[in-house]
Coordinates of C-alpha atoms and ligand atoms in Angstrom, one line a residue:
M23 CA -33.0 88.4 94.5
K24 CA -34.9 88.0 97.6
D25 CA -38.0 90.7 97.3
K26 CA -38.2 91.1 100.8
K27 CA -35.5 92.5 103.3
T28 CA -35.1 90.2 106.1
V29 CA -35.1 91.9 109.6
L30 CA -33.3 90.1 112.8
L31 CA -35.3 90.8 115.6
C32 CA -32.8 89.8 118.8
I33 CA -34.8 89.9 122.0
T34 CA -33.2 89.8 125.9
G35 CA -34.5 89.5 129.0
G36 CA -35.4 92.6 129.9
I37 CA -39.3 93.9 131.1
A38 CA -40.2 95.0 128.0
A39 CA -39.4 91.9 125.5
Y40 CA -43.3 92.0 126.2
K41 CA -43.8 94.9 123.1
M42 CA -41.7 93.3 120.8
A43 CA -44.6 91.1 119.6
N44 CA -46.0 94.6 118.2
V45 CA -42.6 95.1 116.6
A46 CA -42.5 92.1 114.8
S47 CA -46.0 92.3 113.9
G48 CA -45.8 95.7 112.9
L49 CA -42.8 94.6 110.5
A50 CA -44.4 91.9 109.5
Q51 CA -47.2 94.0 108.2
R52 CA -45.0 96.2 106.7
G53 CA -43.4 93.7 104.3
F54 CA -40.1 92.8 106.3
D55 CA -39.2 89.2 106.4
V56 CA -38.8 88.9 110.1
H57 CA -36.8 86.0 111.9
V58 CA -36.3 86.5 115.5
I59 CA -34.0 85.1 118.3
M60 CA -34.4 85.2 121.7
T61 CA -31.7 85.0 124.7
E62 CA -33.6 82.3 127.0
H63 CA -34.2 84.7 130.0
A64 CA -36.0 86.5 127.7
A65 CA -37.9 83.5 126.7
E66 CA -39.3 84.2 130.5
F67 CA -41.6 87.5 129.2
I68 CA -42.6 86.2 126.3
T69 CA -42.7 82.7 124.3
P70 CA -41.2 81.9 121.1
L71 CA -44.8 80.9 119.9
T72 CA -46.2 84.3 119.9
M73 CA -43.4 85.4 118.0
E74 CA -43.6 82.7 115.6
T75 CA -47.2 83.0 115.1
L76 CA -46.8 86.5 114.4
T77 CA -43.6 86.1 111.9
H78 CA -44.5 83.1 110.4
N79 CA -40.8 82.1 111.0
R80 CA -39.5 80.0 113.8
C81 CA -37.6 81.5 116.9
Y82 CA -34.7 80.3 117.9
T83 CA -33.7 80.3 121.7
K84 CA -31.1 77.9 122.1
M85 CA -28.1 77.4 120.6
F86 CA -27.8 73.7 120.6
D87 CA -31.0 72.0 120.5
G88 CA -30.4 68.9 118.8
V89 CA -32.2 69.5 115.4
F90 CA -30.1 69.8 112.4
D91 CA -32.0 71.4 109.7
Q92 CA -29.3 71.2 106.5
E93 CA -27.5 74.5 107.3
V94 CA -25.5 75.9 110.7
R95 CA -28.3 78.0 111.9
H96 CA -26.7 81.0 113.5
I97 CA -24.6 81.6 110.6
A98 CA -27.7 81.1 108.3
L99 CA -29.4 83.7 110.1
A100 CA -26.5 86.3 110.2
K101 CA -25.8 86.1 106.6
A102 CA -30.0 86.0 105.4
A103 CA -30.4 89.2 107.9
D104 CA -30.3 93.0 105.9
L105 CA -30.6 94.7 109.6
I106 CA -30.3 93.5 113.1
L107 CA -32.5 95.0 115.9
I108 CA -31.5 94.2 119.5
S109 CA -34.5 95.3 121.4
P110 CA -34.7 95.5 124.4
A111 CA -31.2 95.4 125.0
T112 CA -30.4 94.4 128.7
A113 CA -26.8 95.7 130.9
N114 CA -25.4 91.7 130.6
V115 CA -26.0 91.9 126.6
I116 CA -24.6 95.0 125.3
A117 CA -21.5 93.7 127.8
K118 CA -21.5 90.3 126.1
L119 CA -21.4 92.3 122.5
A120 CA -19.0 94.9 123.7
H121 CA -16.6 92.8 124.2
G122 CA -17.4 89.7 121.9
I123 CA -18.7 87.2 124.0
A124 CA -20.9 84.3 121.7
D125 CA -22.2 82.2 124.5
D126 CA -26.0 81.3 122.9
M127 CA -28.0 81.4 120.2
L128 CA -28.2 85.5 120.0
T129 CA -25.0 86.8 121.1
T130 CA -23.1 84.1 118.3
T131 CA -25.1 85.4 115.6
V132 CA -24.9 88.7 116.4
L133 CA -21.1 88.5 116.2
A134 CA -21.5 86.4 113.1
A135 CA -23.2 89.2 111.4
G136 CA -21.6 91.7 109.2
C137 CA -25.5 93.8 108.2
E138 CA -26.4 97.1 110.1
K139 CA -27.1 96.5 113.8
L140 CA -29.3 98.9 115.9
I141 CA -29.8 98.1 119.5
A142 CA -32.5 99.8 122.0
P143 CA -30.8 99.4 125.7
A144 CA -33.5 99.1 128.0
M145 CA -33.1 99.1 132.1
N146 CA -33.2 100.4 135.4
T147 CA -31.6 104.1 135.3
A148 CA -28.9 103.3 137.7
M149 CA -28.2 100.6 135.7
L150 CA -28.2 102.6 132.7
H151 CA -25.6 105.6 134.2
N152 CA -23.6 102.6 135.9
P153 CA -20.3 104.2 134.4
V154 CA -19.3 100.4 132.7
T155 CA -22.6 100.3 131.4
Q156 CA -21.8 104.0 129.7
D157 CA -18.5 102.5 128.4
N158 CA -19.8 99.2 127.2
I159 CA -22.7 101.1 125.2
E160 CA -19.5 104.0 124.2
T161 CA -17.4 100.5 122.8
L162 CA -20.6 99.4 120.5
K163 CA -21.1 102.9 119.0
R164 CA -16.8 102.6 118.1
Y165 CA -18.2 99.1 116.6
C166 CA -20.7 100.8 114.3
Y167 CA -24.1 100.1 115.9
T168 CA -26.4 102.8 116.1
I169 CA -27.6 103.3 119.6
I170 CA -30.8 104.0 119.9
R171 CA -31.7 106.0 122.8
P172 CA -33.7 105.0 125.9
A173 CA -36.8 107.1 127.0
T174 CA -37.5 108.8 129.9
G175 CA -40.5 108.1 131.8
H176 CA -42.1 105.6 134.3
L177 CA -40.0 102.2 134.4
A178 CA -41.5 98.7 135.3
C179 CA -39.2 98.4 138.6
G180 CA -41.0 101.8 139.9
D181 CA -38.5 104.4 139.1
S182 CA -38.8 107.1 137.1
G183 CA -35.9 108.3 134.9
E184 CA -33.9 107.1 131.5
G185 CA -33.9 103.7 130.6
K186 CA -37.4 102.8 129.0
M187 CA -37.7 100.9 125.8
P188 CA -38.8 103.5 123.0
E189 CA -42.4 102.2 121.7
P190 CA -42.8 100.2 118.5
A191 CA -43.6 103.2 116.4
E192 CA -40.1 104.3 117.3
L193 CA -38.4 101.4 116.0
I194 CA -40.5 100.2 113.4
D195 CA -39.5 103.5 112.3
H196 CA -35.8 103.5 112.8
V197 CA -35.9 100.1 110.6
E198 CA -37.9 101.7 107.8
Q199 CA -35.5 104.4 107.7
H200 CA -32.5 101.7 107.2
L201 CA -34.6 99.3 105.0
A202 CA -37.1 100.8 103.4
F203 CA -36.0 103.0 99.9
E204 CA -33.0 103.1 98.4
K205 CA -30.5 105.9 99.6
D206 CA -30.8 107.7 95.6
L207 CA -31.3 111.2 98.0
A208 CA -28.0 110.8 99.6
G209 CA -26.1 113.8 99.4
K210 CA -28.6 116.1 98.7
K211 CA -29.3 119.1 101.1
I212 CA -33.6 119.5 100.9
L213 CA -35.3 121.8 102.1
V214 CA -39.1 121.3 102.6
T215 CA -41.5 123.9 103.5
A216 CA -44.7 122.7 105.1
G217 CA -48.2 123.5 106.9
P218 CA -50.0 126.8 106.8
T219 CA -48.9 130.2 108.3
Q220 CA -50.6 132.1 111.1
E221 CA -50.5 136.2 111.1
A222 CA -52.0 137.2 114.2
M223 CA -54.7 139.9 114.0
D224 CA -55.0 140.4 117.9
P225 CA -53.7 138.1 120.8
V226 CA -56.8 135.6 120.3
R227 CA -57.6 135.6 116.5
Y228 CA -55.2 134.7 113.5
I229 CA -55.3 135.0 109.9
T230 CA -54.6 131.1 108.3
N231 CA -55.8 128.5 105.8
H232 CA -56.8 125.3 105.5
S233 CA -53.3 123.3 105.5
S234 CA -53.0 120.5 107.0
G235 CA -49.4 120.1 106.4
K236 CA -49.7 116.6 105.0
M237 CA -47.9 117.0 101.8
G238 CA -45.1 118.8 102.8
Y239 CA -44.3 116.1 105.8
A240 CA -44.5 113.3 103.3
I241 CA -42.4 114.7 100.9
A242 CA -40.1 115.4 103.9
K243 CA -40.1 112.1 105.3
I244 CA -39.9 110.0 102.4
A245 CA -37.0 112.4 101.5
A246 CA -35.3 111.5 104.4
R247 CA -36.0 107.3 103.9
R248 CA -34.1 108.1 100.9
G249 CA -31.2 109.1 102.6
A250 CA -31.6 113.4 101.9
D251 CA -30.9 115.4 104.6
V252 CA -33.5 117.3 105.6
T253 CA -34.8 120.7 107.2
L254 CA -38.6 121.1 107.4
V255 CA -39.7 124.1 107.9
T256 CA -43.0 123.9 109.2
G257 CA -46.2 126.3 110.4
P258 CA -48.7 125.1 113.0
V259 CA -50.0 121.4 112.3
A260 CA -51.4 118.5 114.4
L261 CA -49.1 116.2 113.1
E262 CA -46.7 114.0 114.9
P263 CA -43.3 114.9 114.6
L264 CA -40.9 113.6 112.1
R265 CA -38.1 111.5 113.3
F266 CA -34.7 111.7 110.9
V267 CA -35.1 115.7 109.5
H268 CA -34.5 118.3 111.3
T269 CA -37.5 120.8 111.9
I270 CA -37.6 124.1 112.2
P271 CA -41.2 125.4 114.2
V272 CA -42.5 128.8 112.5
V273 CA -45.5 130.5 112.9
S274 CA -46.1 133.7 110.3
A275 CA -44.6 134.2 106.8
A276 CA -42.4 136.6 108.0
D277 CA -40.8 134.1 110.6
M278 CA -41.0 131.7 107.5
M279 CA -39.2 134.0 105.1
T280 CA -36.4 134.3 107.7
V281 CA -36.1 130.6 108.3
V282 CA -36.3 129.6 104.6
S283 CA -34.3 132.6 103.1
D284 CA -30.8 131.7 105.7
A285 CA -31.1 128.3 105.0
A286 CA -32.4 127.9 100.6
P287 CA -28.3 128.8 100.1
R288 CA -27.4 125.7 101.7
M289 CA -29.6 123.6 99.8
D290 CA -29.6 121.5 96.8
I291 CA -33.5 121.0 96.1
I292 CA -35.9 123.7 97.8
I293 CA -39.6 122.0 98.0
K294 CA -42.3 124.4 98.8
A295 CA -45.0 123.2 100.2
A296 CA -46.7 125.8 102.6
A297 CA -49.6 127.4 102.2
V298 CA -48.4 130.8 103.4
A299 CA -51.4 132.9 104.5
D300 CA -51.5 135.7 101.8
Y301 CA -52.9 138.7 104.2
R302 CA -51.7 139.6 107.3
P303 CA -52.9 143.3 109.3
Q304 CA -50.1 146.3 109.0
Y305 CA -50.6 146.2 112.9
A306 CA -48.9 143.7 114.5
A307 CA -50.7 141.8 117.8
D308 CA -48.6 143.1 120.0
Q309 CA -49.2 146.8 119.7
K310 CA -50.3 149.1 122.8
M311 CA -52.9 150.6 120.3
K312 CA -56.4 149.2 120.5
K313 CA -57.7 149.1 116.9
T314 CA -61.6 148.7 115.7
D315 CA -61.9 145.5 114.0
E316 CA -63.0 147.4 110.6
E317 CA -59.1 149.4 111.0
L318 CA -57.2 145.7 111.4
F319 CA -59.5 144.4 107.8
I320 CA -58.9 148.0 105.8
S321 CA -55.3 147.8 107.1
L322 CA -54.8 144.1 105.7
E323 CA -51.4 144.0 103.4
R324 CA -50.1 141.0 101.8
T325 CA -47.4 138.8 102.9
T326 CA -44.2 138.2 101.8
D327 CA -43.9 135.3 98.5
I328 CA -41.5 133.5 99.3
L329 CA -41.8 131.0 96.2
A330 CA -41.3 134.2 94.6
Y331 CA -38.3 135.4 96.5
L332 CA -36.7 131.9 96.5
G333 CA -36.7 131.6 92.8
A334 CA -35.4 135.2 92.4
H335 CA -32.4 134.2 94.5
R336 CA -31.7 130.9 93.0
R337 CA -28.1 129.5 93.4
E338 CA -26.6 127.7 90.3
G339 CA -28.1 124.2 89.9
Q340 CA -30.6 124.0 92.7
F341 CA -33.8 122.4 92.2
L342 CA -37.2 124.9 93.3
C343 CA -40.4 123.2 93.4
G344 CA -43.5 125.0 94.1
F345 CA -47.0 123.5 94.4
S346 CA -50.4 125.7 92.7
M347 CA -53.6 125.2 94.4
E348 CA -56.3 126.0 92.0
T349 CA -60.1 125.9 91.6
Q350 CA -60.0 126.5 88.2
D351 CA -57.6 126.9 84.5
M352 CA -55.0 124.2 87.0
L353 CA -52.8 123.5 84.4
E354 CA -52.5 127.2 82.8
N355 CA -52.3 129.0 85.7
S356 CA -49.2 127.0 87.0
R357 CA -47.7 127.1 84.1
K358 CA -47.8 131.2 84.8
K359 CA -46.5 130.7 88.5
L360 CA -43.9 128.3 86.9
E361 CA -42.6 130.8 84.3
S362 CA -42.9 134.0 87.0
K363 CA -41.5 132.8 89.7
N364 CA -38.5 131.2 88.0
L365 CA -39.2 127.5 89.4
D366 CA -37.8 124.1 87.9
M367 CA -41.1 122.3 88.3
I368 CA -44.7 123.1 90.1
C369 CA -47.0 120.4 91.3
A370 CA -50.5 121.4 90.3
N371 CA -53.7 120.0 92.0
N372 CA -57.1 121.3 91.7
V373 CA -58.4 122.0 95.6
K374 CA -62.5 120.6 94.3
E375 CA -61.4 117.2 92.6
E376 CA -62.1 114.2 94.8
G377 CA -59.4 113.3 96.6
A378 CA -56.8 116.2 96.5
G379 CA -56.2 119.6 98.3
F380 CA -55.4 119.7 102.2
A381 CA -56.9 117.8 104.4
V382 CA -57.3 114.3 102.8
D383 CA -54.3 112.0 102.8
T384 CA -54.4 111.5 99.0
N385 CA -53.7 113.8 96.3
V386 CA -53.8 114.2 92.6
L387 CA -50.8 115.9 90.8
T388 CA -49.9 116.9 87.8
L389 CA -46.1 117.6 87.5
I390 CA -45.5 120.4 85.2
T391 CA -41.9 121.2 84.2
K392 CA -41.0 123.7 81.2
D393 CA -41.4 121.3 78.9
T394 CA -43.0 118.6 80.4
E395 CA -46.5 117.9 82.0
R396 CA -46.8 114.3 83.9
A397 CA -50.5 113.6 85.4
L398 CA -50.6 111.0 87.9
P399 CA -53.5 109.5 89.3
C400 CA -55.0 109.1 92.6
M401 CA -52.3 108.4 95.4
S402 CA -51.1 108.5 99.0
K403 CA -49.1 111.6 99.4
E404 CA -46.1 109.4 100.7
E405 CA -46.6 107.8 97.4
A406 CA -47.2 111.2 95.0
A407 CA -43.9 112.4 97.6
S408 CA -42.2 109.4 95.9
E409 CA -43.1 110.7 92.7
I410 CA -42.3 114.3 92.7
L411 CA -38.6 113.6 94.2
S412 CA -37.8 110.7 91.8
E413 CA -39.1 113.9 89.2
I414 CA -36.7 116.2 90.6
L415 CA -34.0 113.0 90.8
K416 CA -34.1 112.9 87.1
R417 CA -33.4 116.1 86.8
I418 CA -30.5 117.1 88.9
G419 CA -28.7 113.4 88.5
Ligands
FMN522 C1 -38.9 90.8 136.5 C2 -37.5 91.5 135.9 C3 -37.2 92.3 134.6 C4 -35.7 92.6 134.5 N1 -35.7 93.9 133.3 C5 -34.3 94.1 132.8 C6 -34.1 95.4 132.0 O1 -35.1 95.7 131.8 N2 -32.8 95.4 131.6 C7 -31.8 95.1 132.1 O2 -30.8 94.7 131.5 N3 -32.2 93.7 132.8 C8 -33.2 93.2 133.7 N4 -33.6 92.1 134.1 C9 -32.6 91.4 134.0 C10 -31.8 90.5 133.1 O3 -33.0 89.6 132.7 C11 -31.0 89.9 133.7 O4 -29.7 90.0 133.5 C12 -30.7 88.4 132.9 O5 -29.4 87.9 132.7 C13 -30.4 88.9 131.3 O6 -30.4 88.1 129.9 P1 -30.2 88.1 129.0 O7 -29.4 89.5 128.7 O8 -29.6 86.6 128.5 O9 -31.5 88.1 128.5 C14 -34.9 91.6 134.5 C15 -35.0 90.6 135.0 C16 -36.3 90.3 136.0 C17 -36.7 89.1 136.9

């Protein structure tokens, strides 16, 4: 079995073709075996040599170039591909693919391929909105192509509107979503909470904590990559929004509680990675009566314990996982929480340990269940997320 997944990049004659060098390079750096086919018009915008240098594979433009290399090239490429990304896709190539026209190397290879196909239409807004292009795109949907929606913004022709090719990072994200992981969480509904919450003291100040949201976002991202249907309830964070995840932003613990308690009964797995602010002033921020700071601080009350609520209202067969951040007696304190909050698993970490905790990209976790304890070495939060999800999957099957 080959150890690398093969991505076939099909580049057509749109101005955004020049950006595909970054896509090819990004995919090669992520360990994909990248092959490129261009239409002859695409080669007016970017050279095959650029793509060959970045992918270490030959780039094809011609159906007939007089060279025979032991196999029928378009069939061999079509068979080798685990996924095809056609980007930028011109109106012309979209029309040809919608109607089974195979009059060059690119369209012939795509027609011969049985793998999953993603297509990113990119063109002037009027060309995109032309009913014939829209009909062709609908036809491609019927033929099971996944359409990557064009972005809106400044277009090379000087117009502004819908029709831009999405940025390389988004295209790479689409490929990774389809190919990077086995879909062992397909069919599972997962709720993840992430980030801090904020409790307003007045219109200017709030109580919060140092949570960056990175651990929860890593779990949501990897769960989606592994095929789960993910809902992410997130407090205010400075992280890039995740694609392929249904994200619900909240601010306070009460907001988070409302959303989580509503969604929880539908979930197979709930992972609470949010660090909810423990206290809030009893006086709501919008109350007219002005309070002194002393009055505000005296009025502090504990916020709702969302994890304890979820443990108390857990439905049959639902898996509940929490996090525990300790500064001392980590294992003992975490075990107590596991039991008192009726959890299936708790991910314990010592915030004082190097490589663990809030703002960093790594974590050092111990995964604790009723009768097991597994200490993980320092690893990236995405790797840690994958370990957590695998442990859960082992237990729910
Ligand atoms: C400067 C320039 C930019 C172009 N950009 C686009 C584009 O973004 N999208 C598109 O559908 N066609 C674009 N075209 C038109 C295509 O290149 C033309 O339709 C060509 O026949 C497409 O060939 P292909 O689909 O085989 O690559 C552009 C043409 C020129 C000259």
